[in-house]
Tab-separated table of C-alpha atoms and ligand atoms in Angstrom:
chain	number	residue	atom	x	y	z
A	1	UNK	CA	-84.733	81.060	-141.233
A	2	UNK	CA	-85.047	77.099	-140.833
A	3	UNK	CA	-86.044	75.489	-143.646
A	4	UNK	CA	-88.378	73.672	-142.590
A	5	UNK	CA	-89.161	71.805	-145.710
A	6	UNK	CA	-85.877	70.504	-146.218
A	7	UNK	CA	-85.185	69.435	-143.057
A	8	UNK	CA	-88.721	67.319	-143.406
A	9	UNK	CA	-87.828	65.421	-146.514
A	10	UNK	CA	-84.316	64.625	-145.181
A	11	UNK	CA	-85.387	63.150	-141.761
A	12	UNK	CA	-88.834	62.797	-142.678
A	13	UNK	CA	-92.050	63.252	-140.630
A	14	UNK	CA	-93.623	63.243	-137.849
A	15	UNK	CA	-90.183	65.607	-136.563
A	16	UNK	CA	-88.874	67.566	-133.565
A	17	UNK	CA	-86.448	70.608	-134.898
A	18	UNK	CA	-84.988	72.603	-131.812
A	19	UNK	CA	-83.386	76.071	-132.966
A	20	UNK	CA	-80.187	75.684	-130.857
A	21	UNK	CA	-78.992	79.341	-131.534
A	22	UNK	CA	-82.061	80.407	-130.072
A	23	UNK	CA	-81.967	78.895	-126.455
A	24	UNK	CA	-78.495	80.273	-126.355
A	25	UNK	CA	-79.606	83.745	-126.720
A	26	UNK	CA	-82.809	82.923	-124.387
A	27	UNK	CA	-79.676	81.815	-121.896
A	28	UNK	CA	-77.473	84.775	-121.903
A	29	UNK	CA	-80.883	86.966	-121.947
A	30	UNK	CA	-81.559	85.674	-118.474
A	31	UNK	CA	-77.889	84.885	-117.263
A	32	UNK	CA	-77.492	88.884	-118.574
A	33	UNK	CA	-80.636	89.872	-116.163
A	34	UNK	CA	-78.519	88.543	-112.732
A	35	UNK	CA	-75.233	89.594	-113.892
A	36	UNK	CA	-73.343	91.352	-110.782
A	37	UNK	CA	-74.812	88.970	-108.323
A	38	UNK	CA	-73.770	85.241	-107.704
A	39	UNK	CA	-76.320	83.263	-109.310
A	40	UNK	CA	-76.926	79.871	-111.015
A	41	UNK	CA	-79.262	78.909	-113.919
A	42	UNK	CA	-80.154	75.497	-113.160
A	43	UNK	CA	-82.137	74.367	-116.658
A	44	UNK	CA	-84.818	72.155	-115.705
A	45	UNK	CA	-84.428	68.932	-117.214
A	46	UNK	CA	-87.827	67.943	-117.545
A	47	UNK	CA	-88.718	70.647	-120.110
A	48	UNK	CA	-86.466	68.962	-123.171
A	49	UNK	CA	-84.342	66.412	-121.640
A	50	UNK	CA	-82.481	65.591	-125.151
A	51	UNK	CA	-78.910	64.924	-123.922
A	52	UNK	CA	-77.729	67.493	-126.266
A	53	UNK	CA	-79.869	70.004	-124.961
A	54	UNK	CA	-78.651	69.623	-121.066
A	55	UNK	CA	-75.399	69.584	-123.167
A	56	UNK	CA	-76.016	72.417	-124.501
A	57	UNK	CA	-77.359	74.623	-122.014
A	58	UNK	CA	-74.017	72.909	-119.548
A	59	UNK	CA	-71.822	74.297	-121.999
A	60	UNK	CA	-73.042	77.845	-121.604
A	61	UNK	CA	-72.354	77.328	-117.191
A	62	UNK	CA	-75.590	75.965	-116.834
A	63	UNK	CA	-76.494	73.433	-113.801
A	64	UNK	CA	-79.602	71.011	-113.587
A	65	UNK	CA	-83.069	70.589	-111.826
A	66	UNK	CA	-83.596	67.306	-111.933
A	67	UNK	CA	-86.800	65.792	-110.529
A	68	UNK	CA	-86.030	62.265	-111.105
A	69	UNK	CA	-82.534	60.156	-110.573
A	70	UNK	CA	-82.565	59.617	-114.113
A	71	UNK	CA	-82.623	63.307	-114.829
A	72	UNK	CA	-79.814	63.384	-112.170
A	73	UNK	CA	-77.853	60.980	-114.361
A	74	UNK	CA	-78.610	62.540	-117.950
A	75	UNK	CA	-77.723	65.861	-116.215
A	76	UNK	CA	-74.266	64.295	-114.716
A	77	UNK	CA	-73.643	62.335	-118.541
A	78	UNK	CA	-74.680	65.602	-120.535
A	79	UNK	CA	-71.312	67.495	-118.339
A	80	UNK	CA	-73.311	69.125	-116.029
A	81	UNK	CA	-70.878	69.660	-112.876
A	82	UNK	CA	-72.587	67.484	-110.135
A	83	UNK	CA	-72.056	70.985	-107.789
A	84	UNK	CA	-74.781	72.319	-109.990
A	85	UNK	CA	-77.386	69.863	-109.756
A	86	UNK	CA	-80.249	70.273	-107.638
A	87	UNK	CA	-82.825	67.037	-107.125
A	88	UNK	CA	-86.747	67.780	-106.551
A	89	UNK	CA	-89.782	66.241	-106.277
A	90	UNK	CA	-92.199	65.055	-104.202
A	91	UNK	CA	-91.995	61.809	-104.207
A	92	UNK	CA	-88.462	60.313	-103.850
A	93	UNK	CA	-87.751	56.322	-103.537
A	94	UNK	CA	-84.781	55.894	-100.791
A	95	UNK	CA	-82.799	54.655	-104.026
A	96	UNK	CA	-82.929	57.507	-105.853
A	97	UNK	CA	-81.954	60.080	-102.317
A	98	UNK	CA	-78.770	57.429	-101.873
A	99	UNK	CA	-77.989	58.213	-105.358
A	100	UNK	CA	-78.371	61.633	-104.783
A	101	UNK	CA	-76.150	61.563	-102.075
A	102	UNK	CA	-73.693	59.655	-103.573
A	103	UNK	CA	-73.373	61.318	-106.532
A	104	UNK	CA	-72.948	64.253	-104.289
A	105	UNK	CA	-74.846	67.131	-106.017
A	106	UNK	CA	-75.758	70.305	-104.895
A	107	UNK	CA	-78.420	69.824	-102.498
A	108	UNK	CA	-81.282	67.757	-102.128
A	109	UNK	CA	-85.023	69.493	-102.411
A	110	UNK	CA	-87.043	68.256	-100.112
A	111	UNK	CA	-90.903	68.402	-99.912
A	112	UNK	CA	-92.300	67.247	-96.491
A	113	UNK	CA	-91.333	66.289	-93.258
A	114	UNK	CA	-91.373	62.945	-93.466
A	115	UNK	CA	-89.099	62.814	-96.490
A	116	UNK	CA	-86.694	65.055	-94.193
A	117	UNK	CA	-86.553	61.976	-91.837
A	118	UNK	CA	-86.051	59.098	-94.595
A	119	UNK	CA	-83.068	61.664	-96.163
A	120	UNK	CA	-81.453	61.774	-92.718
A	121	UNK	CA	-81.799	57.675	-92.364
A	122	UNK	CA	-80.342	57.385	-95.915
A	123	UNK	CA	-77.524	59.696	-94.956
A	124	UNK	CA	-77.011	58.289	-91.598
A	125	UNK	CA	-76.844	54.515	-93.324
A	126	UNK	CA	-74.425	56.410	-96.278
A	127	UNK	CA	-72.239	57.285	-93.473
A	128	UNK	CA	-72.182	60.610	-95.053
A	129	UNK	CA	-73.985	64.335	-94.573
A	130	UNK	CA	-76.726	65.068	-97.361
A	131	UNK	CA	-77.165	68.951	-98.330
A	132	UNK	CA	-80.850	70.014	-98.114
A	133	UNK	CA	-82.987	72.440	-99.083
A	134	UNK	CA	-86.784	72.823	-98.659
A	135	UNK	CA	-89.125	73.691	-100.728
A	136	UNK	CA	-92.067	76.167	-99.283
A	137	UNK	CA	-95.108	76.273	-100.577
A	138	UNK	CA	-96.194	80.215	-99.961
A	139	UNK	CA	-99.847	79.933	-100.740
A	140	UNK	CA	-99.920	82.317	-103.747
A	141	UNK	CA	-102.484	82.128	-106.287
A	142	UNK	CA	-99.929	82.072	-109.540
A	143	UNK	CA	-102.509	83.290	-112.045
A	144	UNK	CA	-101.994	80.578	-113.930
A	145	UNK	CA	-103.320	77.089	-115.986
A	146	UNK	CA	-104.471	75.180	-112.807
A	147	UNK	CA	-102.790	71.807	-114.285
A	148	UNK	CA	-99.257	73.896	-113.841
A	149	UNK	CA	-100.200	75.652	-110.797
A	150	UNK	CA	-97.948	74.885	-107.599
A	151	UNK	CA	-97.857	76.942	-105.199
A	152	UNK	CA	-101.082	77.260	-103.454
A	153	UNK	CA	-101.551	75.102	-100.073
A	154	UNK	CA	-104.299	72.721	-102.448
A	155	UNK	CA	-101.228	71.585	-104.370
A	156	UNK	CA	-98.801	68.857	-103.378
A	157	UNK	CA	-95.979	70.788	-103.362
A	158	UNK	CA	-93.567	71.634	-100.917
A	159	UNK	CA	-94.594	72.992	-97.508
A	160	UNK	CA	-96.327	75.831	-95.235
A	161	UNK	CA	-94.334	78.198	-94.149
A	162	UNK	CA	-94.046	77.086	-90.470
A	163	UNK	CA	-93.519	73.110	-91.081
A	164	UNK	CA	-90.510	74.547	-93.255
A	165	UNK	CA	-89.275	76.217	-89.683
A	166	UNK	CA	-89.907	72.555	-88.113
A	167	UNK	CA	-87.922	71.164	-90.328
A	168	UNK	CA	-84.478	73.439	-90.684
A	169	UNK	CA	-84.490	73.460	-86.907
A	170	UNK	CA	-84.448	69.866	-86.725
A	171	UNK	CA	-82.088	69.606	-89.622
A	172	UNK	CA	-79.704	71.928	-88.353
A	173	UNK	CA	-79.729	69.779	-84.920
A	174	UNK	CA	-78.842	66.456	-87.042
A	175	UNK	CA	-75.931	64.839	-87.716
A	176	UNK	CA	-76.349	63.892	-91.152
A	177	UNK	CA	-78.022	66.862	-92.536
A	178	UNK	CA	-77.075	70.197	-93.793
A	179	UNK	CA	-79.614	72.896	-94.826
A	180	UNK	CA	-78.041	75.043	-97.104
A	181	UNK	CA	-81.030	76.358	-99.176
A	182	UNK	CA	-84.299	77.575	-99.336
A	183	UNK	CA	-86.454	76.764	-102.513
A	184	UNK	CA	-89.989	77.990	-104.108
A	185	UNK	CA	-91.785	77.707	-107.393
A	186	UNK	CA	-95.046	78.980	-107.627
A	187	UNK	CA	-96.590	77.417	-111.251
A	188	UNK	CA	-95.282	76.985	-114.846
A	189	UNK	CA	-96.139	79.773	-117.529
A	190	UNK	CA	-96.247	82.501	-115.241
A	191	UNK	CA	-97.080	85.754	-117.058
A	192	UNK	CA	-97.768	87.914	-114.178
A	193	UNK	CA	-94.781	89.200	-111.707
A	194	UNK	CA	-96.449	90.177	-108.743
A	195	UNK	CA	-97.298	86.946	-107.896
A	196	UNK	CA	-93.631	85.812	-108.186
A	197	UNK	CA	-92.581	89.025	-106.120
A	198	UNK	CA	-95.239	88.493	-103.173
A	199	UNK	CA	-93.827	84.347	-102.727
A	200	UNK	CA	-90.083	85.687	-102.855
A	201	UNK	CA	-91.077	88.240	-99.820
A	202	UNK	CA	-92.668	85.572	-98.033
A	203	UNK	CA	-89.516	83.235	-98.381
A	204	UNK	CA	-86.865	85.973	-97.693
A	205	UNK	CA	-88.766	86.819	-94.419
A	206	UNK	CA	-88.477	83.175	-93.677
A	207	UNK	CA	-85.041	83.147	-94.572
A	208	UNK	CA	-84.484	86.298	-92.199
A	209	UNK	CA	-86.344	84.766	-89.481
A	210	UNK	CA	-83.956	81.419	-89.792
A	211	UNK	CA	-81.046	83.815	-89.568
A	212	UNK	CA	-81.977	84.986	-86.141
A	213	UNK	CA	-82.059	80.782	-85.490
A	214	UNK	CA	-78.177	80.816	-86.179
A	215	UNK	CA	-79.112	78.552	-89.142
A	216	UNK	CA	-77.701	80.664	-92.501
A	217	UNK	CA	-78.434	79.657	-96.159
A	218	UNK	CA	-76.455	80.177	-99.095
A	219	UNK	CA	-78.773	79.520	-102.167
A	220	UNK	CA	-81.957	81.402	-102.944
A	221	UNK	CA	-83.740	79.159	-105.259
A	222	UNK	CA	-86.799	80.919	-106.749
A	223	UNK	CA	-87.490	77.807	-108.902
A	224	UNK	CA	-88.751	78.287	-112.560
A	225	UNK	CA	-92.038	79.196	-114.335
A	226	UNK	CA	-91.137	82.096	-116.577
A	227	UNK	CA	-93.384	82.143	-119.088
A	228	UNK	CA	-93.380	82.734	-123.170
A	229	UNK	CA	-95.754	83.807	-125.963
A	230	UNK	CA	-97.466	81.548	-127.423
A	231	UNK	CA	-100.181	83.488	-128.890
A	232	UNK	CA	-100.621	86.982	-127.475
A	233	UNK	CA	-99.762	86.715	-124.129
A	234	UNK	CA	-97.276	89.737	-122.518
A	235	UNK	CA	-93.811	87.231	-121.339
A	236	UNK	CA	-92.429	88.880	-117.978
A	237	UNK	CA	-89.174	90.179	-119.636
A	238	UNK	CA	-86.074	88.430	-117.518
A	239	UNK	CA	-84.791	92.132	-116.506
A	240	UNK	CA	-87.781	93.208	-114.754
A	241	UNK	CA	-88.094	89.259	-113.133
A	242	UNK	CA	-84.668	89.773	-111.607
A	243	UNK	CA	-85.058	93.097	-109.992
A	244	UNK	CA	-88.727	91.951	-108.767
A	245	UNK	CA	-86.424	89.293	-106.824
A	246	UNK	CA	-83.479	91.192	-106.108
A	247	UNK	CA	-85.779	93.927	-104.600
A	248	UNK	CA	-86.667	91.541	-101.634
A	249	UNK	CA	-83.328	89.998	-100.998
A	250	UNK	CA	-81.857	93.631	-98.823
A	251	UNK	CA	-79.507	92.304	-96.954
A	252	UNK	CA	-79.618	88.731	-97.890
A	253	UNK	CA	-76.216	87.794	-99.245
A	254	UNK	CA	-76.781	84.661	-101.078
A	255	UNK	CA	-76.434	82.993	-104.340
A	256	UNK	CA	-79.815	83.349	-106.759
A	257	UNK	CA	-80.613	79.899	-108.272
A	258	UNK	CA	-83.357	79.932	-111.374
A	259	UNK	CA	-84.823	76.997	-112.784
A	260	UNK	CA	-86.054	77.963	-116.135
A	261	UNK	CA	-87.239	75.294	-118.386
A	262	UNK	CA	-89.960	77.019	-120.452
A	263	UNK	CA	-88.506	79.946	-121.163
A	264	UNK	CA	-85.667	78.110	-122.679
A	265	UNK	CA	-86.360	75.638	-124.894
A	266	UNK	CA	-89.983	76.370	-126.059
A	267	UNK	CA	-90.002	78.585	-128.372
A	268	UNK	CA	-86.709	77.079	-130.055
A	269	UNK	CA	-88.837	73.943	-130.864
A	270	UNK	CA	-90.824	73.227	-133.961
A	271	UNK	CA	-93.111	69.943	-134.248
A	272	UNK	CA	-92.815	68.987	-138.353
A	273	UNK	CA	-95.983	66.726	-139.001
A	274	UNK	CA	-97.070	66.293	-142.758
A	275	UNK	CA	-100.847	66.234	-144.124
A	276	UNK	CA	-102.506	62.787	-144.910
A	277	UNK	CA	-105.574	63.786	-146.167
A	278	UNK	CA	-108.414	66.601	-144.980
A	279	UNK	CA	-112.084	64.917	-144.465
A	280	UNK	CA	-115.628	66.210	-143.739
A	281	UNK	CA	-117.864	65.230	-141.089
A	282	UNK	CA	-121.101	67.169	-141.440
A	283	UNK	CA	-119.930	70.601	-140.867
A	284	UNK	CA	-116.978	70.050	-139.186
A	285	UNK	CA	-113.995	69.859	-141.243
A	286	UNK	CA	-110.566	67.986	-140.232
A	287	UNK	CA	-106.856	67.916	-141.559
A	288	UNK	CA	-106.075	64.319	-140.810
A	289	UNK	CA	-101.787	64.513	-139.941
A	290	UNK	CA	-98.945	61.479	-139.243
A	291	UNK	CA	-98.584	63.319	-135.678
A	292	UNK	CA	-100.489	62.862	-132.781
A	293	UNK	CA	-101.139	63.599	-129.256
A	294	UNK	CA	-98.574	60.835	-128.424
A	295	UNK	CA	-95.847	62.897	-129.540
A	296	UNK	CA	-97.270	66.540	-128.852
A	297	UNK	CA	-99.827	65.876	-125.533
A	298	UNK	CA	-99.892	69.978	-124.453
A	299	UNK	CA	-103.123	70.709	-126.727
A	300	UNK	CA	-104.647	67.242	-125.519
A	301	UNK	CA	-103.915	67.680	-121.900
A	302	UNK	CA	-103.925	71.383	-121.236
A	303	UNK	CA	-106.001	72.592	-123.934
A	304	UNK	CA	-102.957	74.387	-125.126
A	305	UNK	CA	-102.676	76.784	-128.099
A	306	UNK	CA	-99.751	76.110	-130.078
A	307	UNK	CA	-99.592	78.316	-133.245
A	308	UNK	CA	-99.477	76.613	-136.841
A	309	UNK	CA	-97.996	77.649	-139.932
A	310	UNK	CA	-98.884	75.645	-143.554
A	311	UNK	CA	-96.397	74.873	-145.841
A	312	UNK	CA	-97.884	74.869	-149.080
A	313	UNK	CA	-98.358	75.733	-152.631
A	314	UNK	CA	-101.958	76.211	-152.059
A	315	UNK	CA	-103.038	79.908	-151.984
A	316	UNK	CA	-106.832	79.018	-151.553
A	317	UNK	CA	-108.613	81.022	-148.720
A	318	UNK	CA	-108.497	79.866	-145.622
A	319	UNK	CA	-111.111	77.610	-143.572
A	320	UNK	CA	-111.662	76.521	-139.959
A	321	UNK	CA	-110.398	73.080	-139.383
A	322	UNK	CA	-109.365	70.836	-136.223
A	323	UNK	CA	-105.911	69.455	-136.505
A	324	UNK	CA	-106.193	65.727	-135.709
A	325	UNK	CA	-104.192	62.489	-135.434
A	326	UNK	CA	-104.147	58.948	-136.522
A	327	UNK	CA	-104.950	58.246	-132.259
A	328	UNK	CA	-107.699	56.630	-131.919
A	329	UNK	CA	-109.229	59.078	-129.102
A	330	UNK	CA	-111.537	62.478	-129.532
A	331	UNK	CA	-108.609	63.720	-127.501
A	332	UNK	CA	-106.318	63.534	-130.241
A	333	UNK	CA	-106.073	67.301	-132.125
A	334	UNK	CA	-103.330	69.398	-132.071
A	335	UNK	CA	-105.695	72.620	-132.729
A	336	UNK	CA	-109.502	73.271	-132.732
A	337	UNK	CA	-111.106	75.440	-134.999
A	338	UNK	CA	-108.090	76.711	-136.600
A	339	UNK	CA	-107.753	79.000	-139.918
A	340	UNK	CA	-105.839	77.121	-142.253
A	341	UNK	CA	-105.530	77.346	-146.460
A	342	UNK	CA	-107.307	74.383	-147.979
A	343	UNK	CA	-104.532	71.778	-147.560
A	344	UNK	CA	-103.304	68.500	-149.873
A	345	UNK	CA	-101.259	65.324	-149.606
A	346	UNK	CA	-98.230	65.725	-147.981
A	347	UNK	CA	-98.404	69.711	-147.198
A	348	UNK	CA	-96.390	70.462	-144.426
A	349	UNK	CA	-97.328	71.796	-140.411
A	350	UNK	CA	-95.270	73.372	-138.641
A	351	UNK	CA	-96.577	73.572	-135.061
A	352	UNK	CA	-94.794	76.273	-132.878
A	353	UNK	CA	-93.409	76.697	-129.572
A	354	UNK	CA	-93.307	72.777	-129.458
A	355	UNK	CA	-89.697	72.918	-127.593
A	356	UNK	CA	-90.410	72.380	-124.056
A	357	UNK	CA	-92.911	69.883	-122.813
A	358	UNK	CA	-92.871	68.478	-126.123
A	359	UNK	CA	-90.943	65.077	-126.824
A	360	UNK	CA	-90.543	64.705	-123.158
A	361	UNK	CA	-94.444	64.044	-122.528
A	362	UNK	CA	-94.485	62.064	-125.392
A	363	UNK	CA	-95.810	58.190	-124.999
A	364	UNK	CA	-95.561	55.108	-127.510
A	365	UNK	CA	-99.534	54.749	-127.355
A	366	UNK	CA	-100.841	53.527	-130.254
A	367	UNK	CA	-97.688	51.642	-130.678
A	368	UNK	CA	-96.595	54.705	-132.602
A	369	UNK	CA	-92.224	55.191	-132.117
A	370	UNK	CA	-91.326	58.588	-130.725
A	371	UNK	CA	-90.234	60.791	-133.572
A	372	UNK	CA	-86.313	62.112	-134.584
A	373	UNK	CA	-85.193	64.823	-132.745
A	374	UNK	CA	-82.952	66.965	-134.760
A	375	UNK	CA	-80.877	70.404	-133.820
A	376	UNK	CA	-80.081	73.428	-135.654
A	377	UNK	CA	-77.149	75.419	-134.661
A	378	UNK	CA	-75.363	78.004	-137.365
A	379	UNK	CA	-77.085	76.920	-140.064
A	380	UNK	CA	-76.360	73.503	-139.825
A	381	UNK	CA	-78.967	70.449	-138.908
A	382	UNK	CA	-78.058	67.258	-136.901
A	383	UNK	CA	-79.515	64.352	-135.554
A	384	UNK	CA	-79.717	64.125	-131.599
A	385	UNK	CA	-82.198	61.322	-131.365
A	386	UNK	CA	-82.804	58.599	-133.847
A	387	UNK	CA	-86.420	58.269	-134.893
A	388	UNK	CA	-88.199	54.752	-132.718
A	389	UNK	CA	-88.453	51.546	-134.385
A	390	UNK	CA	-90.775	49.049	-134.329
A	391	UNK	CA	-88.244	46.823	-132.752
A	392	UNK	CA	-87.231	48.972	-130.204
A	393	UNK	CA	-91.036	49.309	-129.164
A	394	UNK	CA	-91.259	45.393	-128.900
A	395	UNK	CA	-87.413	44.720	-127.609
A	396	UNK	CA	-88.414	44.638	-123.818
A	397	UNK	CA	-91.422	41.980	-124.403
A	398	UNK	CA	-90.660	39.970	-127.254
A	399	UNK	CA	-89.049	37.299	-124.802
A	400	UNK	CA	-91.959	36.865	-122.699
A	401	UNK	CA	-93.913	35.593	-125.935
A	402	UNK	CA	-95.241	31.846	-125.284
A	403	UNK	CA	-93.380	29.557	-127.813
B	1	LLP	N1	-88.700	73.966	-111.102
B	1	LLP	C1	-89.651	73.141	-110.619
B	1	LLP	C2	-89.591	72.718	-109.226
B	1	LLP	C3	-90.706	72.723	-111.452
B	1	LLP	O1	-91.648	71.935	-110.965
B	1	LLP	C4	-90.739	73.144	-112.809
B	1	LLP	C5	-91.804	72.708	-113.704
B	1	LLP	C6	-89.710	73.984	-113.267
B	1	LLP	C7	-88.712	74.385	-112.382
B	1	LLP	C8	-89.662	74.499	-114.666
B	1	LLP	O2	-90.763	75.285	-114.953
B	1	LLP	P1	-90.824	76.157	-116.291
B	1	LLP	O3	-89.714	77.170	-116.210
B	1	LLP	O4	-90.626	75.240	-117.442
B	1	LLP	O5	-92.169	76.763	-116.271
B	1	LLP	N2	-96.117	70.046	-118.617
B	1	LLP	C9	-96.524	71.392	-118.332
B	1	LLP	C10	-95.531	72.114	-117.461
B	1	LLP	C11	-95.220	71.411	-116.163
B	1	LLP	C12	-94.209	72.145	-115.332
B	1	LLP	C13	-93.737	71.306	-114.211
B	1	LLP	N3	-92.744	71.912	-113.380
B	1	LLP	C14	-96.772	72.117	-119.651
B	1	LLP	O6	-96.628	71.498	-120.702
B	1	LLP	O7	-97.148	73.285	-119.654
């Protein structure tokens, strides 16, 4: 058990505490669920992109899905081996694919045809041969929050099934391009596995049909989207996810690549944020807190349930409330209509599943710093990211004052 309380007054409040035992057993859960076939967990970055987390999860074999060049680079400076690292996204500057190449990672996810052409160019310029893959979008309804939904043909990402043929015929032909994988990932929180099945069919029959082509690929990536409880949903346990996969790779020989970000790191993350004072508005009853939708956006943005549990000494019985922040928008709550004990100065919140998503979407609106980020691991707590400062806020601007 974290305790919570301590770890509040010592680093104070508004605070990010990531149980680091936790995503290690979430890790070997899901490495356990492929063991016996070659396969790579490639944490995406994006989800908690804390150096010491990508250190972390690179300790335990991991690799990286990186959707940025920066992610690229924490992923490389965290000890990620660049062999591991794969770089998405659907928008790509020609910097950030010559880094890429450069930096020589895994392969290259591409989205569209026309980014296929300006990786070529960049390769062709580099001198050098870029590794591809391509991401298909399989037109499956994921069952999922449409914000997080991905792979239906009214999303941006990746492409239909025969532009992807286009394209590895035309990078197979070129100099300066090497397909070596085939990529797909459907939506985030994905509770249902059929969904997940029916888009890895449609990809291995692509990959079959390529085959007859003469043009062989070695990694399966089935991208990420597992999804976790946070209230009462039913997770897809990782055993049951792998054999859905395996069962439509017969006679595929090639390396499994997962992307889980999610499943990893959410439910090792708590969000500490202390009580300022409850008010009354007509009927309506708040508990005012120091954090706000700048540092947790999920129930702002998504409408997202995250579950709450009171520290206090109160035992009175419990009310409906809405959770709300200094921000000065309607926007700002972190729950609506919650049950919650009446509450007093300086009571504590802890707001659950708050470990992916979390500090990574958070913003400095309101000129409000980004809060200490702090890990557990064997009963020990340590800093991995100094609270913001005021300073730091103004550092890039301060020189552009007029004397
Ligand atoms: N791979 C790709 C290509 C992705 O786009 C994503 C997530 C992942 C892997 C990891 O998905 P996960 O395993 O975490 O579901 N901000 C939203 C989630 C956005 C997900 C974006 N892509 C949220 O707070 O729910």
């Amino acid at each position: 058990m974290i305790d919570f309380k301590a770890l509040a007054k010592e680093y104070k409040t508004p605070l990010y505490v990531y149980d680091f035992d936790y995503m290690t057993q979430q890790f070997e859960e899901l490495k356990e669920a492929f063991r016996g076939r070659k396969s790579i967990i490639a944490y995406a970055v994006k989800a908690n992109s804390n150096l010491s987390v990508v250190q972390h999860f690179a300790k335990m074999g991991s690799g990286a899905d990186c959707v940025s060049i920066g992610e690229v680079r924490r992923a490389l400076l965290a000890g990620v081996p660049k062999y591991k690292i794969i770089f998405s996204g659907v928008g790509k500057t020609d910097d950030e694919i010559k880094e890429a190449i450069e930096k020589d990672i895994l392969y290259v996810n591409v989205e569209s045809e026309a980014e296929l052409g300006r990786v070529e160019l960049m390769a062709k310029e580099l001198g050098k041969v870029s590794r591809i893959s391509i991401r298909v979008n399989p037109n499956i309804d994921p069952k999922t929050h449409p914000y997080i939904a991905t792979g239906l043909h009214d999303n941006k990402f990746g492409v239909a099934i025969d532009t992807a043929k286009r394209m590895y015929i035309m990078a197979k032909n070129s100099a300066h391009l090497d397909p070596v994988g085939i990529h797909f990932h459907i939506g985030s929180q994905l509770t249902e596995l059929e969904p997940i099945r029916e888009a890895a069919e449609i990809v291995a029959d692509l990959v079959r049909s390529l085959n007859v082509l003469d043009i062989e690929l070695k990694f399966f990536d089935i991208g990420g989207g597992l999804g976790i409880k946070y209230k009462d949903e039913q997770a897809i346990k990782p055993y049951d996810y792998a054999q859905a996969i395996l069962g439509t790779l017969t006679a595929l020989d090639m390396t499994i690549i997962c992307e889980p970000g999610r499943f990893l790191t959410a439910n090792a993350g708590y969000f500490l944020t202390k009580v300022l004072y409850e008010k009354q508005n007509g009927a309506k009853k708040f508990v005012v807190v120091d954090g706000a939708m700048n540092d947790l956006l999920r129930p702002s943005l998504y409408n997202a349930y995250h579950k709450v549990e009171a520290i206090t000494e109160n035992d009175g019985e419990c009310r409906e409330v809405d959770i709300v922040g200094p921000v000065c928008e309607s926007g700002d709550f972190f729950a609506k209509n919650y049950k919650l004990p009446p509450l007093e100065h300086n009571d504590l919140l802890v707001i659950k599943s708050a470990g992916a998503y979390g500090f990574g979407m958070g913003s400095n609106y309101n000129t409000r710093g980004r809060s200490a980020e702090v890990a557990v691991q064997n009963g020990e707590a340590r800093v991995i990211r100094k609270r913001e400062s005021f300073e730091g806020l103004i550092a890039l601007e301060q020189e552009f004052l007029e004397k």
